[in-house]
Short mmCIF file of C-alpha atoms in Angstrom, two decimals:
data_model
loop_
_atom_site.label_atom_id
_atom_site.label_comp_id
_atom_site.label_asym_id
_atom_site.label_seq_id
_atom_site.Cartn_x
_atom_site.Cartn_y
_atom_site.Cartn_z
CA MET Z 1 12.62 -67.62 45.09
CA THR Z 2 10.77 -64.35 45.29
CA SER Z 3 10.03 -62.47 42.11
CA VAL Z 4 11.90 -59.32 41.20
CA PRO Z 5 10.52 -56.13 39.65
CA GLY Z 6 9.70 -56.53 35.98
CA THR Z 7 8.92 -60.24 36.02
CA ALA Z 8 5.54 -60.30 37.78
CA GLY Z 9 6.21 -63.57 39.56
CA LEU Z 10 8.02 -65.21 36.68
CA SER Z 11 9.56 -67.84 38.93
CA SER Z 12 6.12 -69.35 39.60
CA VAL Z 13 5.15 -69.65 35.92
CA ASP Z 14 5.27 -73.10 34.32
CA GLY Z 15 6.42 -72.44 30.78
CA SER Z 16 5.38 -75.90 29.63
CA ARG Z 17 1.75 -74.91 30.14
CA ILE Z 18 1.97 -71.96 27.75
CA ARG Z 19 1.19 -73.08 24.21
CA THR Z 20 3.16 -71.45 21.42
CA LEU Z 21 1.29 -69.32 18.95
CA CYS Z 22 2.27 -71.37 15.91
CA PRO Z 23 3.51 -74.91 15.25
CA ALA Z 24 7.25 -75.29 14.64
CA SER Z 25 6.46 -76.55 11.13
CA LEU Z 26 5.54 -72.98 10.11
CA PHE Z 27 9.19 -71.99 10.50
CA ALA Z 28 10.85 -75.21 9.29
CA GLY Z 29 11.90 -73.94 5.86
CA GLY Z 30 12.75 -70.42 6.91
CA PRO Z 31 16.08 -68.59 7.15
CA ILE Z 32 18.43 -68.11 10.05
CA LEU Z 33 17.53 -64.77 11.63
CA TRP Z 34 19.95 -62.79 13.75
CA GLU Z 35 18.64 -60.15 16.13
CA THR Z 36 20.76 -57.25 17.34
CA SER Z 37 20.39 -53.76 18.74
CA SER Z 38 21.75 -51.88 15.71
CA LEU Z 39 24.45 -51.76 13.05
CA ARG Z 40 26.58 -49.12 14.74
CA TYR Z 41 30.38 -49.32 14.70
CA GLY Z 42 31.17 -51.93 17.34
CA GLY Z 43 32.60 -55.36 18.09
CA VAL Z 44 29.32 -57.29 17.99
CA GLU Z 45 28.41 -55.70 14.68
CA ARG Z 46 31.77 -56.66 13.18
CA GLN Z 47 31.26 -60.25 14.39
CA ILE Z 48 27.83 -60.29 12.78
CA LEU Z 49 29.22 -59.19 9.42
CA ALA Z 50 32.18 -61.59 9.55
CA ASN Z 51 29.94 -64.57 10.36
CA ALA Z 52 27.36 -63.52 7.77
CA HIS Z 53 30.09 -63.36 5.13
CA ALA Z 54 31.22 -66.90 6.00
CA LEU Z 55 27.71 -68.37 6.04
CA LYS Z 56 26.63 -66.66 2.84
CA GLY Z 57 29.64 -68.23 1.18
CA LYS Z 58 28.17 -71.62 2.13
CA GLY Z 59 24.81 -70.75 0.59
CA ILE Z 60 23.00 -70.26 3.92
CA SER Z 61 20.08 -67.82 3.86
CA LEU Z 62 20.28 -65.11 6.53
CA ALA Z 63 17.94 -62.37 7.72
CA LEU Z 64 18.63 -59.61 10.23
CA LEU Z 65 16.31 -57.93 12.74
CA CYS Z 66 17.47 -54.64 14.27
CA ARG Z 67 16.02 -52.63 17.13
CA GLY Z 68 17.32 -49.38 15.67
CA LEU Z 69 18.82 -48.06 12.43
CA ASP Z 70 18.79 -44.34 13.11
CA THR Z 71 21.42 -42.72 10.88
CA GLU Z 72 21.82 -39.64 13.07
CA ALA Z 73 22.40 -41.86 16.11
CA GLY Z 74 25.08 -43.82 14.26
CA GLU Z 75 23.00 -47.01 14.26
CA SER Z 76 23.33 -47.69 10.51
CA PHE Z 77 27.14 -47.51 10.15
CA PHE Z 78 27.35 -51.04 8.69
CA LEU Z 79 23.98 -51.01 6.90
CA LYS Z 80 25.43 -50.85 3.37
CA ARG Z 81 27.63 -53.89 3.99
CA ALA Z 82 24.81 -55.74 5.75
CA LYS Z 83 22.54 -55.31 2.72
CA GLU Z 84 25.13 -57.22 0.68
CA LEU Z 85 25.09 -60.16 3.11
CA PHE Z 86 21.49 -60.53 4.31
CA TYR Z 87 18.58 -61.35 2.02
CA ASN Z 88 16.36 -59.17 4.20
CA ILE Z 89 16.88 -56.66 7.02
CA PHE Z 90 13.93 -55.97 9.30
CA LEU Z 91 13.45 -53.08 11.69
CA VAL Z 92 11.55 -54.12 14.82
CA THR Z 93 9.20 -51.14 14.50
CA GLY Z 94 9.10 -51.27 10.69
CA GLU Z 95 6.02 -51.62 8.50
CA ALA Z 96 6.74 -55.23 7.55
CA ALA Z 97 5.17 -56.56 10.74
CA PHE Z 98 2.02 -54.40 10.74
CA GLU Z 99 -0.27 -57.01 9.19
CA ARG Z 100 0.75 -59.56 11.80
CA MET Z 101 0.40 -57.21 14.75
CA PRO Z 102 -3.26 -57.92 15.70
CA ALA Z 103 -2.71 -61.68 16.09
CA ALA Z 104 0.65 -61.20 17.81
CA GLN Z 105 -0.63 -58.63 20.28
CA GLN Z 106 -3.76 -60.67 21.01
CA PHE Z 107 -1.56 -63.63 21.89
CA ALA Z 108 0.84 -61.49 23.97
CA ALA Z 109 -2.06 -59.92 25.87
CA ARG Z 110 -2.68 -63.31 27.52
CA LEU Z 111 0.81 -63.43 29.05
CA GLY Z 112 -0.18 -62.35 32.53
CA PHE Z 113 3.32 -62.73 33.96
CA LEU Z 114 4.47 -59.74 31.90
CA SER Z 115 3.66 -56.09 32.44
CA GLU Z 116 1.56 -54.26 29.84
CA ILE Z 117 4.62 -52.64 28.29
CA GLU Z 118 6.47 -55.98 28.19
CA ARG Z 119 3.49 -57.63 26.48
CA ARG Z 120 3.56 -54.96 23.78
CA VAL Z 121 7.28 -55.48 23.21
CA VAL Z 122 6.90 -59.26 23.02
CA GLY Z 123 3.95 -58.86 20.63
CA LEU Z 124 6.03 -56.61 18.39
CA TYR Z 125 8.81 -59.19 18.16
CA ILE Z 126 6.34 -62.03 17.57
CA ALA Z 127 4.84 -60.09 14.65
CA ASN Z 128 8.28 -59.79 13.07
CA TYR Z 129 8.95 -63.51 13.49
CA LEU Z 130 5.62 -64.34 11.86
CA VAL Z 131 6.74 -62.31 8.83
CA ALA Z 132 10.29 -63.67 8.62
CA THR Z 133 9.35 -67.25 9.69
CA PRO Z 134 12.92 -68.14 10.74
CA ARG Z 135 13.89 -71.68 11.61
CA ILE Z 136 16.59 -70.30 13.93
CA VAL Z 137 16.64 -67.04 15.88
CA GLN Z 138 19.89 -65.94 17.44
CA SER Z 139 20.06 -62.79 19.54
CA TRP Z 140 23.53 -61.30 19.74
CA ASN Z 141 22.68 -59.34 22.88
CA ALA Z 142 21.94 -61.38 26.02
CA ASP Z 143 20.22 -58.41 27.62
CA ASN Z 144 17.42 -58.60 25.05
CA TYR Z 145 15.44 -61.25 26.83
CA PHE Z 146 12.20 -60.20 25.16
CA SER Z 147 13.34 -61.01 21.63
CA ALA Z 148 14.25 -64.55 22.73
CA LEU Z 149 11.04 -64.94 24.75
CA ALA Z 150 8.99 -63.82 21.75
CA ALA Z 151 10.74 -66.29 19.45
CA VAL Z 152 10.14 -69.17 21.86
CA LEU Z 153 6.47 -68.29 22.32
CA ALA Z 154 5.94 -67.74 18.60
CA GLY Z 155 7.03 -71.33 18.03
CA VAL Z 156 10.46 -70.87 16.42
CA PRO Z 157 12.16 -74.32 16.60
CA HIS Z 158 15.58 -73.10 17.74
CA VAL Z 159 16.29 -69.94 19.74
CA MET Z 160 19.72 -68.90 20.96
CA LEU Z 161 20.68 -66.06 23.28
CA CYS Z 162 24.37 -65.16 23.21
CA ALA Z 163 26.30 -63.42 25.96
CA ARG Z 164 29.62 -61.63 25.59
CA SER Z 165 32.43 -61.53 28.10
CA GLN Z 166 33.18 -58.11 29.55
CA PRO Z 167 35.92 -56.68 31.77
CA THR Z 168 35.00 -56.70 35.46
CA SER Z 169 34.94 -52.90 35.51
CA LEU Z 170 32.11 -52.89 32.96
CA ARG Z 171 30.02 -55.47 34.83
CA GLU Z 172 29.63 -53.47 38.01
CA PRO Z 173 27.28 -52.95 39.73
CA PHE Z 174 25.44 -55.62 37.73
CA GLY Z 175 26.62 -58.80 36.07
CA LEU Z 176 26.05 -60.37 32.69
CA GLU Z 177 25.51 -57.71 30.00
CA GLY Z 178 24.73 -55.17 32.73
CA ILE Z 179 21.55 -56.94 33.88
CA ASN Z 180 20.59 -57.16 37.54
CA PRO Z 181 21.72 -60.70 38.53
CA ALA Z 182 18.45 -61.63 40.26
CA LEU Z 183 16.40 -60.48 37.29
CA ALA Z 184 18.70 -62.21 34.80
CA ALA Z 185 18.62 -65.51 36.71
CA GLU Z 186 14.83 -65.52 36.85
CA ARG Z 187 14.44 -64.66 33.18
CA TYR Z 188 16.96 -67.20 31.92
CA ARG Z 189 15.61 -69.93 34.21
CA PHE Z 190 12.18 -69.41 32.69
CA LEU Z 191 13.47 -69.64 29.13
CA LEU Z 192 15.48 -72.77 29.89
CA GLN Z 193 12.20 -74.62 30.54
CA TYR Z 194 11.77 -74.72 26.77
CA PRO Z 195 13.73 -77.33 24.77
CA SER Z 196 13.85 -74.89 21.84
CA PHE Z 197 15.91 -72.39 23.85
CA HIS Z 198 19.70 -72.42 24.03
CA PHE Z 199 21.99 -70.11 26.00
CA ALA Z 200 25.59 -69.48 24.97
CA ALA Z 201 28.52 -67.31 26.02
CA ASN Z 202 31.76 -66.60 24.21
CA SER Z 203 33.94 -67.26 27.27
CA ARG Z 204 33.86 -68.56 30.84
CA SER Z 205 34.90 -65.21 32.32
#
């Protein structure tokens, strides 16, 4: 299969030959961390809060990592409620990960199959995972391949990427979560080389 733009020949990369940054034991006692785009008013966000409420009731420790929490952009609509349910809420570009950035970016710089911008993004996520040390990372947005890739390469023991079903009209011209099908197939195929990675969808549609 030929590579597609944005993957730099990803199909030819043997993931088993890329050592993770940290041993899985570093994350063994950590929380479950959920990653999402924001806490705006939406269906995914409501699912996150409902599931967090149920798991907190069982005494399960949860952390949340958000790509954006801009109040003016409506990204923090559910933030008040989320603070009641999660022991910690991280912002991807927040200060919490700064101390871990040098090691994370140095590791990401060696990932030659990614573009320079992609390496920076992956390094940013890795830094956050080194701070949170989660035993499980679940991304609620299947289009955010880089958060899952970063978790796998950081050494997180269990990484899950979740896809949502969408009406056909919202899938066109692309497929799953609006990602170009060729690009999505190549990215997911690469991640599935790792036993720590799991892919899930909420329907067969």
